[in-house]
Amino acid sequence: MHLSSHARRLTAGAALLALASGLAPAAAAHAAPLTRSAAAPPPAPAHAPDAAALERARRAATAAGAAGAMARFTGPGGRVLARTTGVRDRDSGAAMDIGARFRIGSVTKTFSSVVLLQLVDEGRLGLDDPVGRHLPGLLPDDRITVRHLLAHRSGLADYTEAMFARTVPGFEAVRNKVFEPRELVRLSLREPRTNEPGAAYAYSNTNFVVVGMLIEKASGRSVGEEYRRRIIGPLRLRDTAYVHPATAIRGRHVRGYLHPDEPGRPVDSTEQTASWAQAAGAMISAPADLNTFVSALLGGRLLPAPLLEAMLAATPTDATGTRSYGLGLRRYDLSCGVPVYGHTGTVQGYYTYAFATRDGRRSLAAVANTSNRGQANTALGGTLEAAFCGAKAAAPRSGRGSSVRVEADLPEHG
């Protein structure tokens, strides 16, 4: 059954749950409703998750420099497989905790895409509108459209390349800084464009800073409020929040550790404004909430069918043809023939994977508390093969790696 975008409002009970989290204020009570896509896709081929392979992937991530790692798989019938390895806090020795919150980095982009596409559904803007129609004078090229931003095909340079050219000094320079979105756009415009609008895929955090600006212009509300009204409240995501520009992660959380480019002790990067990322990467969540979110999205509960299909219409991003990008959504074609959809996340101190099958019936959320350690990121990616392909997964290329290569959400030098 498909519900229109104005069919119902969040119940008072859901609002109380959102308030109880300590993360979502009372604005959640005004949440827009969940929608349901009309056409349910056929179930993906079902391979039982391989718990031993999941453990090997987590241990490979810690062997490559992560203090800890965890993965949570959900399947039909309420099946949950949740496992942890290592520690969430190097100083205290506290064990990794499957219920702990962490920074999800670029998984934020999928939240932002959902909110913007809901606004498209409401007629507030169009996917093929020039950005300049809604944000006059912001960009130098009126050919750049809303769709180009969501698909990373705008040609706008990624300002993080220069910002984090030196990993730890770059981070320390912005750790406590609060940026206006236009400042970040100006940083991008100092750099050469990567391509003509629409010509090619080139991942850029700048695109989603502008997406955040479009959300605020079209809705008349802050990005954080729109996340709460449209996703966090309706899905009862108790551990998910956009806390920018506050620096702390409230409640039980995983501490993040950023490795320097040169040999040396990693830096505790847990507290930061994440203002350099904003709608491109400043959200906080936990494994169960990420499972719920990607399952609801792929299951058709957040967008009407035509817009969900537009989001899923991915084009290849590499020569293998197994990695593609849609509208704020990655597609990985795994070794067993199962495609999964979601996003990777890199923010200082954390690597995240949040993916689901096309029908939303199976999902995986995985995190390792390190960054600037590409081997750890690649190893953590092995949880996807273990979860969705199980025993049919292709053998990894080495004992420390996996068949899922690293995605460049942020520059990495270590």
mmCIF file of C-alpha atoms in Angstrom:
data_model
loop_
_atom_site.group_PDB
_atom_site.id
_atom_site.type_symbol
_atom_site.label_atom_id
_atom_site.label_comp_id
_atom_site.label_asym_id
_atom_site.label_seq_id
_atom_site.Cartn_x
_atom_site.Cartn_y
_atom_site.Cartn_z
ATOM 1 C CA MET A 1 0.000 0.000 0.000
ATOM 2 C CA HIS A 2 1.303 3.452 -0.880
ATOM 3 C CA LEU A 3 0.638 6.315 1.499
ATOM 4 C CA SER A 4 0.752 9.895 0.234
ATOM 5 C CA SER A 5 3.245 12.269 1.779
ATOM 6 C CA HIS A 6 0.464 13.895 3.805
ATOM 7 C CA ALA A 7 -1.431 10.759 4.818
ATOM 8 C CA ARG A 8 -0.623 10.704 8.521
ATOM 9 C CA ARG A 9 1.523 12.282 11.232
ATOM 10 C CA LEU A 10 3.933 10.796 13.727
ATOM 11 C CA THR A 11 2.127 9.511 16.836
ATOM 12 C CA ALA A 12 2.719 10.998 20.256
ATOM 13 C CA GLY A 13 4.284 7.704 21.345
ATOM 14 C CA ALA A 14 6.945 7.926 18.671
ATOM 15 C CA ALA A 15 7.659 11.505 19.670
ATOM 16 C CA LEU A 16 8.201 10.408 23.269
ATOM 17 C CA LEU A 17 10.619 7.736 22.091
ATOM 18 C CA ALA A 18 12.546 10.323 20.127
ATOM 19 C CA LEU A 19 12.707 12.585 23.174
ATOM 20 C CA ALA A 20 13.813 9.705 25.386
ATOM 21 C CA SER A 21 16.931 9.237 23.281
ATOM 22 C CA GLY A 22 18.314 12.569 24.442
ATOM 23 C CA LEU A 23 19.196 13.269 20.822
ATOM 24 C CA ALA A 24 16.012 14.352 19.065
ATOM 25 C CA PRO A 25 14.121 17.361 20.448
ATOM 26 C CA ALA A 26 10.400 18.003 20.345
ATOM 27 C CA ALA A 27 10.401 18.944 16.665
ATOM 28 C CA ALA A 28 10.187 15.180 16.014
ATOM 29 C CA ALA A 29 6.509 15.360 16.970
ATOM 30 C CA HIS A 30 5.838 17.150 13.684
ATOM 31 C CA ALA A 31 7.429 14.453 11.559
ATOM 32 C CA ALA A 32 6.250 13.853 8.047
ATOM 33 C CA PRO A 33 4.792 10.384 7.498
ATOM 34 C CA LEU A 34 6.433 7.270 6.223
ATOM 35 C CA THR A 35 5.525 6.356 2.679
ATOM 36 C CA ARG A 36 5.432 2.932 1.080
ATOM 37 C CA SER A 37 6.445 2.205 -2.497
ATOM 38 C CA ALA A 38 3.776 0.561 -4.596
ATOM 39 C CA ALA A 39 5.789 -2.228 -6.232
ATOM 40 C CA ALA A 40 7.743 -4.604 -4.016
ATOM 41 C CA PRO A 41 10.845 -6.002 -5.744
ATOM 42 C CA PRO A 42 11.465 -9.753 -5.831
ATOM 43 C CA PRO A 43 13.544 -11.072 -2.930
ATOM 44 C CA ALA A 44 17.293 -11.189 -3.494
ATOM 45 C CA PRO A 45 18.957 -14.620 -3.567
ATOM 46 C CA ALA A 46 19.199 -15.626 0.079
ATOM 47 C CA HIS A 47 22.566 -16.842 1.329
ATOM 48 C CA ALA A 48 22.920 -17.465 5.040
ATOM 49 C CA PRO A 49 25.448 -15.098 6.626
ATOM 50 C CA ASP A 50 28.776 -16.694 7.488
ATOM 51 C CA ALA A 51 29.474 -15.843 11.134
ATOM 52 C CA ALA A 52 33.058 -17.121 10.937
ATOM 53 C CA ALA A 53 33.768 -14.963 7.882
ATOM 54 C CA LEU A 54 32.235 -11.950 9.659
ATOM 55 C CA GLU A 55 34.623 -12.557 12.537
ATOM 56 C CA ARG A 56 37.596 -12.853 10.181
ATOM 57 C CA ALA A 57 36.690 -9.535 8.555
ATOM 58 C CA ARG A 58 36.405 -7.782 11.928
ATOM 59 C CA ARG A 59 39.687 -9.254 13.146
ATOM 60 C CA ALA A 60 41.383 -8.254 9.905
ATOM 61 C CA ALA A 61 40.225 -4.673 10.537
ATOM 62 C CA THR A 62 41.727 -4.657 14.033
ATOM 63 C CA ALA A 63 44.932 -6.282 12.746
ATOM 64 C CA ALA A 64 45.174 -3.400 10.263
ATOM 65 C CA GLY A 65 44.999 -0.739 12.959
ATOM 66 C CA ALA A 66 41.439 -0.410 14.296
ATOM 67 C CA ALA A 67 41.009 -0.507 18.061
ATOM 68 C CA GLY A 68 37.766 -2.409 17.573
ATOM 69 C CA ALA A 69 35.131 -3.389 15.048
ATOM 70 C CA MET A 70 31.530 -4.577 15.041
ATOM 71 C CA ALA A 71 28.883 -5.793 12.628
ATOM 72 C CA ARG A 72 25.129 -6.262 12.942
ATOM 73 C CA PHE A 73 23.148 -8.249 10.358
ATOM 74 C CA THR A 74 19.343 -8.407 10.228
ATOM 75 C CA GLY A 75 17.327 -10.842 8.154
ATOM 76 C CA PRO A 76 13.787 -12.101 7.563
ATOM 77 C CA GLY A 77 11.797 -13.176 10.578
ATOM 78 C CA GLY A 78 13.581 -10.799 12.898
ATOM 79 C CA ARG A 79 16.889 -12.625 12.670
ATOM 80 C CA VAL A 80 19.781 -10.656 14.161
ATOM 81 C CA LEU A 81 23.458 -11.592 14.109
ATOM 82 C CA ALA A 82 25.547 -9.073 16.060
ATOM 83 C CA ARG A 83 29.210 -9.462 16.922
ATOM 84 C CA THR A 84 32.028 -7.247 18.214
ATOM 85 C CA THR A 85 35.824 -7.377 18.337
ATOM 86 C CA GLY A 86 38.326 -5.271 20.249
ATOM 87 C CA VAL A 87 37.676 -2.110 22.251
ATOM 88 C CA ARG A 88 35.642 1.072 21.852
ATOM 89 C CA ASP A 89 37.985 3.032 24.149
ATOM 90 C CA ARG A 90 41.752 2.462 24.124
ATOM 91 C CA ASP A 91 42.323 4.253 27.433
ATOM 92 C CA SER A 92 39.671 2.530 29.540
ATOM 93 C CA GLY A 93 39.816 -0.778 27.689
ATOM 94 C CA ALA A 94 36.007 -0.818 27.415
ATOM 95 C CA ALA A 95 34.962 -3.532 24.986
ATOM 96 C CA MET A 96 33.328 -2.654 21.683
ATOM 97 C CA ASP A 97 29.570 -2.428 22.288
ATOM 98 C CA ILE A 98 26.976 -3.199 19.610
ATOM 99 C CA GLY A 99 24.633 -0.609 21.133
ATOM 100 C CA ALA A 100 27.133 2.242 21.179
ATOM 101 C CA ARG A 101 26.842 5.380 19.029
ATOM 102 C CA PHE A 102 29.484 6.587 16.582
ATOM 103 C CA ARG A 103 30.038 9.078 13.751
ATOM 104 C CA ILE A 104 28.708 7.639 10.478
ATOM 105 C CA GLY A 105 30.442 10.024 8.065
ATOM 106 C CA SER A 106 29.142 9.850 4.516
ATOM 107 C CA VAL A 107 26.260 7.521 5.350
ATOM 108 C CA THR A 108 24.756 10.937 6.179
ATOM 109 C CA LYS A 109 24.528 11.514 2.426
ATOM 110 C CA THR A 110 21.813 8.867 2.105
ATOM 111 C CA PHE A 111 19.766 10.558 4.852
ATOM 112 C CA SER A 112 20.195 13.869 3.033
ATOM 113 C CA SER A 113 19.129 12.357 -0.280
ATOM 114 C CA VAL A 114 15.973 10.881 1.234
ATOM 115 C CA VAL A 115 14.972 14.239 2.730
ATOM 116 C CA LEU A 116 15.600 16.099 -0.528
ATOM 117 C CA LEU A 117 13.687 13.506 -2.562
ATOM 118 C CA GLN A 118 10.737 13.794 -0.179
ATOM 119 C CA LEU A 119 10.773 17.526 -0.877
ATOM 120 C CA VAL A 120 10.812 16.720 -4.602
ATOM 121 C CA ASP A 121 7.773 14.485 -4.015
ATOM 122 C CA GLU A 122 6.034 17.432 -2.366
ATOM 123 C CA GLY A 123 6.698 19.669 -5.365
ATOM 124 C CA ARG A 124 9.072 22.013 -3.516
ATOM 125 C CA LEU A 125 11.745 21.553 -6.204
ATOM 126 C CA GLY A 126 12.523 19.294 -9.156
ATOM 127 C CA LEU A 127 15.341 16.812 -9.699
ATOM 128 C CA ASP A 128 16.309 18.495 -12.951
ATOM 129 C CA ASP A 129 15.960 22.061 -11.685
ATOM 130 C CA PRO A 130 19.114 24.149 -12.000
ATOM 131 C CA VAL A 131 20.539 24.705 -8.527
ATOM 132 C CA GLY A 132 20.650 28.425 -9.305
ATOM 133 C CA ARG A 133 16.848 28.548 -9.468
ATOM 134 C CA HIS A 134 16.732 27.877 -5.729
ATOM 135 C CA LEU A 135 20.105 29.228 -4.582
ATOM 136 C CA PRO A 136 20.782 32.162 -6.920
ATOM 137 C CA GLY A 137 24.413 33.130 -7.316
ATOM 138 C CA LEU A 138 25.813 30.241 -5.256
ATOM 139 C CA LEU A 139 27.393 28.318 -8.140
ATOM 140 C CA PRO A 140 29.143 29.680 -11.227
ATOM 141 C CA ASP A 141 27.436 27.293 -13.667
ATOM 142 C CA ASP A 142 23.657 27.324 -14.160
ATOM 143 C CA ARG A 143 23.831 23.940 -15.867
ATOM 144 C CA ILE A 144 24.379 22.174 -12.527
ATOM 145 C CA THR A 145 21.125 20.518 -11.472
ATOM 146 C CA VAL A 146 19.800 18.975 -8.273
ATOM 147 C CA ARG A 147 20.253 15.512 -9.827
ATOM 148 C CA HIS A 148 23.904 16.282 -10.628
ATOM 149 C CA LEU A 149 24.556 17.021 -6.948
ATOM 150 C CA LEU A 150 22.932 13.816 -5.703
ATOM 151 C CA ALA A 151 24.789 11.710 -8.276
ATOM 152 C CA HIS A 152 28.209 13.400 -7.799
ATOM 153 C CA ARG A 153 28.172 14.570 -11.408
ATOM 154 C CA SER A 154 28.263 18.338 -10.857
ATOM 155 C CA GLY A 155 31.981 18.817 -11.509
ATOM 156 C CA LEU A 156 32.379 20.716 -8.217
ATOM 157 C CA ALA A 157 35.754 19.982 -6.636
ATOM 158 C CA ASP A 158 35.920 18.316 -3.229
ATOM 159 C CA TYR A 159 37.254 20.926 -0.791
ATOM 160 C CA THR A 160 38.386 18.156 1.591
ATOM 161 C CA GLU A 161 41.256 17.254 -0.746
ATOM 162 C CA ALA A 162 43.057 20.482 0.165
ATOM 163 C CA MET A 163 41.648 20.687 3.705
ATOM 164 C CA PHE A 164 43.028 17.267 4.680
ATOM 165 C CA ALA A 165 46.092 17.120 2.435
ATOM 166 C CA ARG A 166 47.958 16.580 5.714
ATOM 167 C CA THR A 167 45.664 14.323 7.677
ATOM 168 C CA VAL A 168 46.148 15.127 11.366
ATOM 169 C CA PRO A 169 47.169 18.816 11.021
ATOM 170 C CA GLY A 170 44.234 19.341 8.669
ATOM 171 C CA PHE A 171 41.854 17.773 11.159
ATOM 172 C CA GLU A 172 43.206 19.729 14.127
ATOM 173 C CA ALA A 173 42.798 22.966 12.154
ATOM 174 C CA VAL A 174 39.047 22.389 11.746
ATOM 175 C CA ARG A 175 38.217 20.195 14.771
ATOM 176 C CA ASN A 176 36.497 23.046 16.641
ATOM 177 C CA LYS A 177 35.711 25.341 13.730
ATOM 178 C CA VAL A 178 32.118 26.137 12.736
ATOM 179 C CA PHE A 179 31.682 26.791 9.031
ATOM 180 C CA GLU A 180 28.869 28.466 7.203
ATOM 181 C CA PRO A 181 27.888 26.284 4.213
ATOM 182 C CA ARG A 182 28.787 29.059 1.776
ATOM 183 C CA GLU A 183 32.340 29.072 3.173
ATOM 184 C CA LEU A 184 32.727 25.424 2.201
ATOM 185 C CA VAL A 185 31.329 26.080 -1.264
ATOM 186 C CA ARG A 186 33.804 28.936 -1.700
ATOM 187 C CA LEU A 187 36.655 26.576 -0.740
ATOM 188 C CA SER A 188 35.492 24.225 -3.495
ATOM 189 C CA LEU A 189 35.283 27.010 -6.069
ATOM 190 C CA ARG A 190 38.929 27.896 -5.486
ATOM 191 C CA GLU A 191 39.843 24.547 -7.061
ATOM 192 C CA PRO A 192 39.540 23.551 -10.732
ATOM 193 C CA ARG A 193 36.287 21.860 -11.716
ATOM 194 C CA THR A 194 36.600 18.091 -12.164
ATOM 195 C CA ASN A 195 34.387 17.899 -15.277
ATOM 196 C CA GLU A 196 31.489 19.539 -17.088
ATOM 197 C CA PRO A 197 28.097 19.169 -15.349
ATOM 198 C CA GLY A 198 26.676 15.713 -15.987
ATOM 199 C CA ALA A 199 29.744 14.490 -17.868
ATOM 200 C CA ALA A 200 31.229 12.101 -15.329
ATOM 201 C CA TYR A 201 31.078 10.823 -11.748
ATOM 202 C CA ALA A 202 33.520 12.505 -9.360
ATOM 203 C CA TYR A 203 32.845 12.081 -5.638
ATOM 204 C CA SER A 204 32.733 15.433 -3.866
ATOM 205 C CA ASN A 205 31.536 16.398 -0.406
ATOM 206 C CA THR A 206 30.740 19.827 -1.833
ATOM 207 C CA ASN A 207 27.701 18.361 -3.588
ATOM 208 C CA PHE A 208 26.039 17.428 -0.325
ATOM 209 C CA VAL A 209 26.871 20.666 1.426
ATOM 210 C CA VAL A 210 24.785 22.259 -1.344
ATOM 211 C CA VAL A 211 22.121 19.539 -0.891
ATOM 212 C CA GLY A 212 21.855 20.630 2.753
ATOM 213 C CA MET A 213 21.389 24.233 1.655
ATOM 214 C CA LEU A 214 18.645 23.157 -0.766
ATOM 215 C CA ILE A 215 16.876 21.231 2.000
ATOM 216 C CA GLU A 216 16.843 24.315 4.219
ATOM 217 C CA LYS A 217 15.722 26.614 1.400
ATOM 218 C CA ALA A 218 12.919 24.310 0.194
ATOM 219 C CA SER A 219 11.638 23.335 3.650
ATOM 220 C CA GLY A 220 12.165 26.555 5.580
ATOM 221 C CA ARG A 221 13.689 24.471 8.399
ATOM 222 C CA SER A 222 17.164 23.394 9.449
ATOM 223 C CA VAL A 223 18.688 20.222 8.076
ATOM 224 C CA GLY A 224 18.711 18.699 11.555
ATOM 225 C CA GLU A 225 15.022 19.367 12.046
ATOM 226 C CA GLU A 226 14.191 17.826 8.682
ATOM 227 C CA TYR A 227 16.151 14.676 9.516
ATOM 228 C CA ARG A 228 14.140 14.392 12.754
ATOM 229 C CA ARG A 229 10.751 15.110 11.216
ATOM 230 C CA ARG A 230 11.110 12.907 8.185
ATOM 231 C CA ILE A 231 13.359 9.991 9.197
ATOM 232 C CA ILE A 232 14.557 9.842 12.807
ATOM 233 C CA GLY A 233 11.144 10.334 14.433
ATOM 234 C CA PRO A 234 9.009 8.166 12.128
ATOM 235 C CA LEU A 235 11.502 5.279 12.209
ATOM 236 C CA ARG A 236 12.089 5.667 15.964
ATOM 237 C CA LEU A 237 15.840 5.871 15.581
ATOM 238 C CA ARG A 238 16.781 6.353 19.218
ATOM 239 C CA ASP A 239 20.523 6.642 18.694
ATOM 240 C CA THR A 240 20.631 8.753 15.546
ATOM 241 C CA ALA A 241 21.157 12.506 15.487
ATOM 242 C CA TYR A 242 22.575 15.489 13.666
ATOM 243 C CA VAL A 243 24.260 17.339 16.514
ATOM 244 C CA HIS A 244 26.295 19.839 14.473
ATOM 245 C CA PRO A 245 27.988 21.976 15.691
ATOM 246 C CA ALA A 246 28.124 20.367 19.155
ATOM 247 C CA THR A 247 31.325 18.373 19.625
ATOM 248 C CA ALA A 248 30.316 15.565 21.993
ATOM 249 C CA ILE A 249 28.615 12.238 21.324
ATOM 250 C CA ARG A 250 26.176 11.843 24.190
ATOM 251 C CA GLY A 251 25.476 8.501 25.824
ATOM 252 C CA ARG A 252 27.448 5.280 25.373
ATOM 253 C CA HIS A 253 29.672 5.732 22.338
ATOM 254 C CA VAL A 254 32.682 4.482 20.424
ATOM 255 C CA ARG A 255 35.804 6.602 20.545
ATOM 256 C CA GLY A 256 37.424 7.288 17.175
ATOM 257 C CA TYR A 257 41.148 7.159 16.392
ATOM 258 C CA LEU A 258 42.725 8.972 13.454
ATOM 259 C CA HIS A 259 46.105 7.711 12.256
ATOM 260 C CA PRO A 260 48.697 10.266 11.154
ATOM 261 C CA ASP A 261 50.269 10.038 7.704
ATOM 262 C CA GLU A 262 53.650 9.233 9.217
ATOM 263 C CA PRO A 263 54.332 6.490 11.809
ATOM 264 C CA GLY A 264 53.008 7.509 15.202
ATOM 265 C CA ARG A 265 50.292 7.138 17.794
ATOM 266 C CA PRO A 266 46.720 7.691 16.527
ATOM 267 C CA VAL A 267 44.879 10.831 17.636
ATOM 268 C CA ASP A 268 41.612 10.567 19.570
ATOM 269 C CA SER A 269 39.267 12.327 17.137
ATOM 270 C CA THR A 270 35.955 11.638 18.899
ATOM 271 C CA GLU A 271 35.110 15.215 19.807
ATOM 272 C CA GLN A 272 34.758 17.589 16.872
ATOM 273 C CA THR A 273 32.135 19.884 15.375
ATOM 274 C CA ALA A 274 32.141 17.923 12.087
ATOM 275 C CA SER A 275 31.214 21.316 10.663
ATOM 276 C CA TRP A 276 33.498 20.713 7.707
ATOM 277 C CA ALA A 277 31.072 17.914 6.697
ATOM 278 C CA GLN A 278 27.558 19.111 7.613
ATOM 279 C CA ALA A 279 24.900 17.430 5.406
ATOM 280 C CA ALA A 280 27.695 15.468 3.723
ATOM 281 C CA GLY A 281 28.808 13.615 6.847
ATOM 282 C CA ALA A 282 28.009 14.989 10.311
ATOM 283 C CA MET A 283 25.461 12.473 11.645
ATOM 284 C CA ILE A 284 25.762 10.048 14.562
ATOM 285 C CA SER A 285 24.048 6.664 14.775
ATOM 286 C CA ALA A 286 24.340 3.047 15.988
ATOM 287 C CA PRO A 287 24.180 -0.331 14.220
ATOM 288 C CA ALA A 288 20.541 -1.152 14.981
ATOM 289 C CA ASP A 289 19.387 2.263 13.768
ATOM 290 C CA LEU A 290 21.389 1.934 10.546
ATOM 291 C CA ASN A 291 19.861 -1.499 9.938
ATOM 292 C CA THR A 292 16.410 0.015 10.414
ATOM 293 C CA PHE A 293 17.127 2.969 8.138
ATOM 294 C CA VAL A 294 18.532 1.108 5.130
ATOM 295 C CA SER A 295 15.879 -1.622 5.425
ATOM 296 C CA ALA A 296 13.097 0.969 5.537
ATOM 297 C CA LEU A 297 14.530 2.846 2.564
ATOM 298 C CA LEU A 298 14.999 -0.213 0.345
ATOM 299 C CA GLY A 299 11.708 -1.653 1.589
ATOM 300 C CA GLY A 300 9.872 1.377 0.200
ATOM 301 C CA ARG A 301 8.827 3.019 3.470
ATOM 302 C CA LEU A 302 10.487 6.395 2.936
ATOM 303 C CA LEU A 303 9.958 7.260 -0.732
ATOM 304 C CA PRO A 304 7.273 6.622 -3.358
ATOM 305 C CA ALA A 305 8.251 4.033 -5.973
ATOM 306 C CA PRO A 306 9.246 6.420 -8.809
ATOM 307 C CA LEU A 307 11.632 8.394 -6.608
ATOM 308 C CA LEU A 308 13.084 5.280 -5.001
ATOM 309 C CA GLU A 309 13.748 3.902 -8.479
ATOM 310 C CA ALA A 310 15.420 7.195 -9.440
ATOM 311 C CA MET A 311 17.605 6.913 -6.345
ATOM 312 C CA LEU A 312 18.552 3.333 -7.253
ATOM 313 C CA ALA A 313 19.366 4.085 -10.914
ATOM 314 C CA ALA A 314 23.117 3.762 -10.503
ATOM 315 C CA THR A 315 25.888 4.204 -13.051
ATOM 316 C CA PRO A 316 29.310 2.486 -12.774
ATOM 317 C CA THR A 317 32.034 4.378 -10.954
ATOM 318 C CA ASP A 318 34.981 2.133 -11.788
ATOM 319 C CA ALA A 319 36.293 -0.124 -14.536
ATOM 320 C CA THR A 320 35.094 -3.337 -12.872
ATOM 321 C CA GLY A 321 31.439 -2.447 -13.323
ATOM 322 C CA THR A 322 30.720 -3.800 -9.829
ATOM 323 C CA ARG A 323 30.670 -0.404 -8.083
ATOM 324 C CA SER A 324 27.974 2.116 -9.000
ATOM 325 C CA TYR A 325 26.409 5.287 -7.608
ATOM 326 C CA GLY A 326 22.790 6.426 -7.789
ATOM 327 C CA LEU A 327 21.353 9.432 -5.942
ATOM 328 C CA GLY A 328 23.147 9.485 -2.599
ATOM 329 C CA LEU A 329 23.314 5.703 -2.704
ATOM 330 C CA ARG A 330 26.083 3.263 -3.573
ATOM 331 C CA ARG A 331 25.465 -0.094 -5.264
ATOM 332 C CA TYR A 332 27.923 -2.953 -4.796
ATOM 333 C CA ASP A 333 27.547 -6.103 -6.888
ATOM 334 C CA LEU A 334 28.955 -8.835 -4.674
ATOM 335 C CA SER A 335 30.799 -11.984 -5.739
ATOM 336 C CA CYS A 336 27.722 -14.204 -5.337
ATOM 337 C CA GLY A 337 25.627 -12.066 -7.689
ATOM 338 C CA VAL A 338 23.731 -10.197 -4.964
ATOM 339 C CA PRO A 339 23.571 -6.403 -5.388
ATOM 340 C CA VAL A 340 23.436 -4.387 -2.171
ATOM 341 C CA TYR A 341 22.605 -0.717 -1.737
ATOM 342 C CA GLY A 342 23.651 1.774 0.906
ATOM 343 C CA HIS A 343 26.660 3.919 1.684
ATOM 344 C CA THR A 344 30.129 3.844 3.119
ATOM 345 C CA GLY A 345 31.170 6.386 5.714
ATOM 346 C CA THR A 346 34.560 7.832 6.558
ATOM 347 C CA VAL A 347 35.013 10.518 9.168
ATOM 348 C CA GLN A 348 38.060 11.051 11.354
ATOM 349 C CA GLY A 349 38.337 7.951 13.537
ATOM 350 C CA TYR A 350 35.545 5.845 11.999
ATOM 351 C CA TYR A 351 34.822 3.635 8.990
ATOM 352 C CA THR A 352 31.187 2.609 8.442
ATOM 353 C CA TYR A 353 29.276 0.365 6.039
ATOM 354 C CA ALA A 354 25.445 0.424 5.958
ATOM 355 C CA PHE A 355 23.851 -1.676 3.200
ATOM 356 C CA ALA A 356 20.732 -3.706 2.425
ATOM 357 C CA THR A 357 19.402 -5.955 -0.304
ATOM 358 C CA ARG A 358 17.047 -4.454 -2.871
ATOM 359 C CA ASP A 359 13.959 -5.721 -1.031
ATOM 360 C CA GLY A 360 15.229 -4.368 2.297
ATOM 361 C CA ARG A 361 14.783 -7.741 3.966
ATOM 362 C CA ARG A 362 18.459 -8.161 4.839
ATOM 363 C CA SER A 363 20.782 -5.441 6.043
ATOM 364 C CA LEU A 364 24.242 -4.990 7.489
ATOM 365 C CA ALA A 365 25.812 -2.221 9.548
ATOM 366 C CA ALA A 366 29.521 -2.436 10.333
ATOM 367 C CA VAL A 367 32.002 -0.018 11.909
ATOM 368 C CA ALA A 368 35.685 0.108 12.832
ATOM 369 C CA ASN A 369 37.021 2.896 15.031
ATOM 370 C CA THR A 370 39.957 4.042 12.955
ATOM 371 C CA SER A 371 40.609 6.051 9.811
ATOM 372 C CA ASN A 372 43.479 6.920 7.485
ATOM 373 C CA ARG A 373 44.117 3.167 7.482
ATOM 374 C CA GLY A 374 42.892 1.974 4.097
ATOM 375 C CA GLN A 375 43.696 -1.669 4.855
ATOM 376 C CA ALA A 376 41.327 -1.561 7.834
ATOM 377 C CA ASN A 377 38.594 -0.055 5.665
ATOM 378 C CA THR A 378 39.050 -2.724 3.000
ATOM 379 C CA ALA A 379 39.045 -5.457 5.631
ATOM 380 C CA LEU A 380 35.840 -4.124 7.171
ATOM 381 C CA GLY A 381 34.274 -4.204 3.712
ATOM 382 C CA GLY A 382 34.654 -7.974 3.877
ATOM 383 C CA THR A 383 31.669 -8.017 6.229
ATOM 384 C CA LEU A 384 29.442 -7.362 3.188
ATOM 385 C CA GLU A 385 30.533 -10.549 1.416
ATOM 386 C CA ALA A 386 30.312 -12.519 4.668
ATOM 387 C CA ALA A 387 26.828 -11.244 5.469
ATOM 388 C CA PHE A 388 25.138 -11.273 2.067
ATOM 389 C CA CYS A 389 27.027 -14.078 0.266
ATOM 390 C CA GLY A 390 27.915 -16.302 3.214
ATOM 391 C CA ALA A 391 29.745 -19.464 2.234
ATOM 392 C CA LYS A 392 29.378 -18.469 -1.452
ATOM 393 C CA ALA A 393 31.616 -15.436 -0.968
ATOM 394 C CA ALA A 394 34.698 -15.275 -3.137
ATOM 395 C CA ALA A 395 37.923 -15.936 -1.277
ATOM 396 C CA PRO A 396 39.685 -12.686 -0.295
ATOM 397 C CA ARG A 397 42.787 -11.758 -2.244
ATOM 398 C CA SER A 398 44.894 -11.938 0.906
ATOM 399 C CA GLY A 399 44.510 -12.853 4.527
ATOM 400 C CA ARG A 400 44.073 -9.181 5.467
ATOM 401 C CA GLY A 401 41.889 -7.972 2.627
ATOM 402 C CA SER A 402 38.522 -8.613 1.009
ATOM 403 C CA SER A 403 36.908 -8.477 -2.384
ATOM 404 C CA VAL A 404 35.299 -5.107 -1.560
ATOM 405 C CA ARG A 405 37.750 -2.316 -2.320
ATOM 406 C CA VAL A 406 38.017 0.931 -0.389
ATOM 407 C CA GLU A 407 35.730 3.796 -1.427
ATOM 408 C CA ALA A 408 37.248 7.282 -1.211
ATOM 409 C CA ASP A 409 34.792 9.233 0.966
ATOM 410 C CA LEU A 410 37.725 11.295 2.254
ATOM 411 C CA PRO A 411 41.358 11.669 1.190
ATOM 412 C CA GLU A 412 43.521 8.957 2.774
ATOM 413 C CA HIS A 413 47.286 9.109 3.035
ATOM 414 C CA GLY A 414 48.165 6.415 5.571
#
